[in-house]
PDB file of C-alpha atoms in Angstrom:
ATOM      1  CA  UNK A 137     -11.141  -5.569   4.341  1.00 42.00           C
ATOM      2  CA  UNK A 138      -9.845  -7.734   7.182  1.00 47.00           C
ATOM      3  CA  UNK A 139     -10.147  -6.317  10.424  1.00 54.00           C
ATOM      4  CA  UNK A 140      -6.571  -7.018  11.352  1.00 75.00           C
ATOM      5  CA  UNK A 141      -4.100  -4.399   9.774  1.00 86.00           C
ATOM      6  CA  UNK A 142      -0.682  -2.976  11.065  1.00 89.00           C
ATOM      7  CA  UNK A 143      -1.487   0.948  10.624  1.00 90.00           C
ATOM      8  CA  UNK A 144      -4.651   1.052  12.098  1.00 87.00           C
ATOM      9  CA  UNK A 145      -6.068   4.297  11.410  1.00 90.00           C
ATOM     10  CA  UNK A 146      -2.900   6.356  10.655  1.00 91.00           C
ATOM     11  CA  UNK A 147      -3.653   6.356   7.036  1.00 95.00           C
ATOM     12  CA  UNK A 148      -4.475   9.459   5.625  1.00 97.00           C
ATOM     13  CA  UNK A 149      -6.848   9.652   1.705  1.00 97.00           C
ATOM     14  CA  UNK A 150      -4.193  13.167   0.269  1.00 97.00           C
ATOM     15  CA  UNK A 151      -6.204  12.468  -2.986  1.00 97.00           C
ATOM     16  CA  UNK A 152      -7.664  10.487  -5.666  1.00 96.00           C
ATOM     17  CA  UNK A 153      -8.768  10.672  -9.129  1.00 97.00           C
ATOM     18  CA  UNK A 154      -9.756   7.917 -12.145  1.00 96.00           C
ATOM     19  CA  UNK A 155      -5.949   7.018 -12.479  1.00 97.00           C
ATOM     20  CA  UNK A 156      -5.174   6.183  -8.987  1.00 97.00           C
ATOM     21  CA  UNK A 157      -4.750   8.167  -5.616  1.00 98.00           C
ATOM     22  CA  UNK A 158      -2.490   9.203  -2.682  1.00 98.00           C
ATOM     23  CA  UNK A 159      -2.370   8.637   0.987  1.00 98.00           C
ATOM     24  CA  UNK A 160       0.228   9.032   3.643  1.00 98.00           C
ATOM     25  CA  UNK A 161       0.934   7.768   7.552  1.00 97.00           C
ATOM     26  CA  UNK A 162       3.568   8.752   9.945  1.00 97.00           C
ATOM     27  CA  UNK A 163       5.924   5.236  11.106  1.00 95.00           C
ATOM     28  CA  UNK A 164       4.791   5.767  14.585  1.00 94.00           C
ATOM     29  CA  UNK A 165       8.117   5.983  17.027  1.00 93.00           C
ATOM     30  CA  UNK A 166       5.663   4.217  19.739  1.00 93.00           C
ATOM     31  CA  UNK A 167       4.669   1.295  17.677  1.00 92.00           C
ATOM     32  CA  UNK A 168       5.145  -1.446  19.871  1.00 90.00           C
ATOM     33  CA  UNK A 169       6.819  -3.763  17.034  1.00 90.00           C
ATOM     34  CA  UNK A 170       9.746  -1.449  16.610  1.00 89.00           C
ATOM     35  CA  UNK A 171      11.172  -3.427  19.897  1.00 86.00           C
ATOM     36  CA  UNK A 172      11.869  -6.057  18.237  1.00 86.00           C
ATOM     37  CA  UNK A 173      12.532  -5.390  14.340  1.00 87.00           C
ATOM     38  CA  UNK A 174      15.515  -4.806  14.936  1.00 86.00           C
ATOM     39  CA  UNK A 175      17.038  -4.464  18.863  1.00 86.00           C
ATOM     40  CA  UNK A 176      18.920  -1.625  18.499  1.00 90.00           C
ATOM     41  CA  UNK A 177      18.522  -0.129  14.913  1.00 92.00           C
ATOM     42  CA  UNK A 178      14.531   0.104  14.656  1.00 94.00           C
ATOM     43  CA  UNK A 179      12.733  -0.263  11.018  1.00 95.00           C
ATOM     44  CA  UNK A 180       9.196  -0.411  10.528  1.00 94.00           C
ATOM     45  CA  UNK A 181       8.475  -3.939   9.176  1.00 94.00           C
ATOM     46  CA  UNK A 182       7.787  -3.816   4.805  1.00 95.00           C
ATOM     47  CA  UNK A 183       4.677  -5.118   5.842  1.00 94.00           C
ATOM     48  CA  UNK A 184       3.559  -1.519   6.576  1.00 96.00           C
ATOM     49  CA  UNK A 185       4.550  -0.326   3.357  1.00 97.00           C
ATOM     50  CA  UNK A 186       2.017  -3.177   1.416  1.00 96.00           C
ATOM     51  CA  UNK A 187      -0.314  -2.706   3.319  1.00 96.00           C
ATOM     52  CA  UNK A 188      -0.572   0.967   2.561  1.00 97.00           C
ATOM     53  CA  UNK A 189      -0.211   0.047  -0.965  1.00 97.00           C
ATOM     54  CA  UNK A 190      -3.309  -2.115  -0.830  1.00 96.00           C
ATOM     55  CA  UNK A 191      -5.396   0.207   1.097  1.00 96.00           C
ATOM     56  CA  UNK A 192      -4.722   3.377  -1.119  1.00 97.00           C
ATOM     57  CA  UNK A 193      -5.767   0.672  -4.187  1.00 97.00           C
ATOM     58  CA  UNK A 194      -9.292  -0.143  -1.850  1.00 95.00           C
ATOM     59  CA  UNK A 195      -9.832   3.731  -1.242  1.00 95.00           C
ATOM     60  CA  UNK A 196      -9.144   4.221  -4.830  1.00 95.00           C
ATOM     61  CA  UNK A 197     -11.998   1.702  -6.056  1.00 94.00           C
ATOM     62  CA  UNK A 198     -14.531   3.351  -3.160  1.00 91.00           C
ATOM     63  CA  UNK A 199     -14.541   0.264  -1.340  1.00 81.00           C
ATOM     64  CA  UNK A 200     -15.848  -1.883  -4.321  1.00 81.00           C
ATOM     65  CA  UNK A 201     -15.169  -6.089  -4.224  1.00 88.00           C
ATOM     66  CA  UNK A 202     -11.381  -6.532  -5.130  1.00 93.00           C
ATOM     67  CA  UNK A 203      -9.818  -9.348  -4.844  1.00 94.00           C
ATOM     68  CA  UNK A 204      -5.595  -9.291  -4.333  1.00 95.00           C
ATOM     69  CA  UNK A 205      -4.521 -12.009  -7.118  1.00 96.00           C
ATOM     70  CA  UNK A 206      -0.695 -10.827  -7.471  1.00 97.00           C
ATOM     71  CA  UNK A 207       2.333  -9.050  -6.000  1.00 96.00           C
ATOM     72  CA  UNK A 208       4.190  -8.880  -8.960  1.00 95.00           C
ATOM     73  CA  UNK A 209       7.004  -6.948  -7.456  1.00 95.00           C
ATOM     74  CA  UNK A 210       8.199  -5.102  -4.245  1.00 97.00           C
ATOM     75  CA  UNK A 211      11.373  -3.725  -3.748  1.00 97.00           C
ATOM     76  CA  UNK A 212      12.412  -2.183  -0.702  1.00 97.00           C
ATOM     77  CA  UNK A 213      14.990   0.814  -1.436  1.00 97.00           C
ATOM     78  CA  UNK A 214      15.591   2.327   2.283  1.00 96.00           C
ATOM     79  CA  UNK A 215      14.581   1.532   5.477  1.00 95.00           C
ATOM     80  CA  UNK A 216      12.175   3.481   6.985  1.00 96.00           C
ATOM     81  CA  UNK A 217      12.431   4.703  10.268  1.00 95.00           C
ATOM     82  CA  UNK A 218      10.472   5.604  13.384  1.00 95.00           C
ATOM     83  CA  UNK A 219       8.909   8.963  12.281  1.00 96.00           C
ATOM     84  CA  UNK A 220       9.698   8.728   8.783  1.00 97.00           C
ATOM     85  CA  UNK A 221       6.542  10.066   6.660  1.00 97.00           C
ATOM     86  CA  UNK A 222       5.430   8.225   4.475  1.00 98.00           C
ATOM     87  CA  UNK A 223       3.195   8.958   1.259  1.00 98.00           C
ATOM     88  CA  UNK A 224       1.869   6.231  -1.265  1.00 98.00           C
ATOM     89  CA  UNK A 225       1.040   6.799  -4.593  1.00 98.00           C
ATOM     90  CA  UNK A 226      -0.988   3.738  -6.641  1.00 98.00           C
ATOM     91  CA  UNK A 227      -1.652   4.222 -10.374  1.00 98.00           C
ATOM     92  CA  UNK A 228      -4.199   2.151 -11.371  1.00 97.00           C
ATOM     93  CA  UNK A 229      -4.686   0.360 -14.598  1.00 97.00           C
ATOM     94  CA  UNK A 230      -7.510  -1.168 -15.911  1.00 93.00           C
ATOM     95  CA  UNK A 231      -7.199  -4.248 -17.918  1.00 89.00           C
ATOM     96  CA  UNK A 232     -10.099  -6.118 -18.483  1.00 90.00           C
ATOM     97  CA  UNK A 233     -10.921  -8.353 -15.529  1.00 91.00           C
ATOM     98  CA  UNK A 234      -8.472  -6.886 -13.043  1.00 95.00           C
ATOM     99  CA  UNK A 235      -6.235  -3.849 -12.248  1.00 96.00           C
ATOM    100  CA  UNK A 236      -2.576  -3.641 -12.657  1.00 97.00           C
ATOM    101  CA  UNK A 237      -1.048  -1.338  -9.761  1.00 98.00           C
ATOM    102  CA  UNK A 238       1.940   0.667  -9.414  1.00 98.00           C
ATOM    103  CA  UNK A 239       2.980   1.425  -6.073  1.00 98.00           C
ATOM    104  CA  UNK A 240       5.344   4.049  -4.759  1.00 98.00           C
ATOM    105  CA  UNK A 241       6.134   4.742  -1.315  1.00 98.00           C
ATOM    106  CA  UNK A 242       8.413   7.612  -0.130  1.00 98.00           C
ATOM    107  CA  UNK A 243       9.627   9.334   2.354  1.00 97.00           C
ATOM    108  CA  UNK A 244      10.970  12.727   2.711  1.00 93.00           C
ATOM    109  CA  UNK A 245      14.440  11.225   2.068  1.00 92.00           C
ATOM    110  CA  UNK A 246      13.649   9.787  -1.013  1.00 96.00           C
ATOM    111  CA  UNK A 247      11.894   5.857  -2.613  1.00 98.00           C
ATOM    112  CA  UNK A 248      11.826   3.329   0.146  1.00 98.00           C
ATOM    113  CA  UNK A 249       9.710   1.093  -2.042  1.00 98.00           C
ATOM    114  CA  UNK A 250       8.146  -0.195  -5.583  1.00 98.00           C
ATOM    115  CA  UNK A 251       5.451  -2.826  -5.588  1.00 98.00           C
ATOM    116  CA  UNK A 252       3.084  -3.919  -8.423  1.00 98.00           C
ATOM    117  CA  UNK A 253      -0.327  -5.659  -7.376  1.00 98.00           C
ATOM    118  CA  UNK A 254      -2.866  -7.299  -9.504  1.00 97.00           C
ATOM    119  CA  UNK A 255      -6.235  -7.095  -8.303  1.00 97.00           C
ATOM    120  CA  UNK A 256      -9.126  -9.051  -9.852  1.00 96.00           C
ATOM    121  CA  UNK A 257     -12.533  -6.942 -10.286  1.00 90.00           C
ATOM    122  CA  UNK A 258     -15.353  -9.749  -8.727  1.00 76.00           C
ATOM    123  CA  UNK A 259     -17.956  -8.743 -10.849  1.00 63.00           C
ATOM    124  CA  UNK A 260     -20.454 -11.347  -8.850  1.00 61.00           C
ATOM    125  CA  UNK A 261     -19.902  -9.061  -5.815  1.00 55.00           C
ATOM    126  CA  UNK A 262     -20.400  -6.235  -7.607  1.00 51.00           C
ATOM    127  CA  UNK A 263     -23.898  -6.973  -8.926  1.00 54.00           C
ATOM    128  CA  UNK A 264     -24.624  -8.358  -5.284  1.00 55.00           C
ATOM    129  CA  UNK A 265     -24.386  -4.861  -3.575  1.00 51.00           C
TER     130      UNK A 265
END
C-alpha cells in the first residue's frame, strides 16, 4: 500500500471472515481538510469513504498482492460529517483472476455510500513472497 492515505491510522479491523470483513473510523472534527470542503458546511471528502473501502478489501486478503483494476460504482447517499462514525463492510467475491467487491459504508444515520471494486489477484507476486 502507498504510504500516502487520508485516514491515517483511524481505521479500525471490527472483523473478518472468508466472505469479506468490517472496519470502522471516526470523520475526525480536527481534520485539517474539513476547512476547506466546504467553508461553512464541513463534509469529509468521498475520498475517505474509498479509501476505507480499499483498505478493509487489503485487510481482508492479509495483505496479499492486489492490484485495484475497477471502480465499478460509488454512490454517495449522505454526507458525512465531522464525527460521524463510520463502519465499512466489503463482501468479497472470488471470480477467477480477480475479486468483485461490494462496499457499504454507514453511519449511525443510515448508507452514506455503495461502491463496487474489482481487484486483480497478481499471482506473479504471490509466488514471489
Amino acid at each position: 500500500m502507498s504510504s500516502a492515505t487520508v485516514l491515517g491510522d483511524a481505521l479500525e479491523p471490527v472483523s473478518a471472515d472468508e466472505h469479506g470483513a468490517v472496519t470502522a473510523f471516526t470523520a475526525d472534527p480536527a481534520d485539517p481538510v474539513l476547512a476547506g470542503h466546504y467553508p461553512g458546511f464541513p463534509v469529509q471528502p468521498g475520498v475517505y469513504l474509498l479509501e476505507a473501502a480499499d483498505r478493509t478489501v487489503r485487510l481482508w486478503a492479509g495483505g496479499g498482492p492486489l492490484d485495484l483494476v475497477a471502480m465499478n460504482r460509488c454512490r454517495f447517499h449522505r454526507p458525512v460529517l465531522p464525527g460521524d462514525r463510520i463502519t465499512t463492510t466489503v463482501v468479497v467475491t472470488d471470480a477467477g483472476p480477480e475479486l468483485d467487491v461490494r462496499a457499504k459504508a454507514v453511519s449511525d444515520t443510515g448508507p452514506v455510500a455503495d461502491i463496487r471494486l474489482r481487484y486483480r489477484k497478481d499471482k506473479d507476486k504471490e509466488q514471489a513472497a
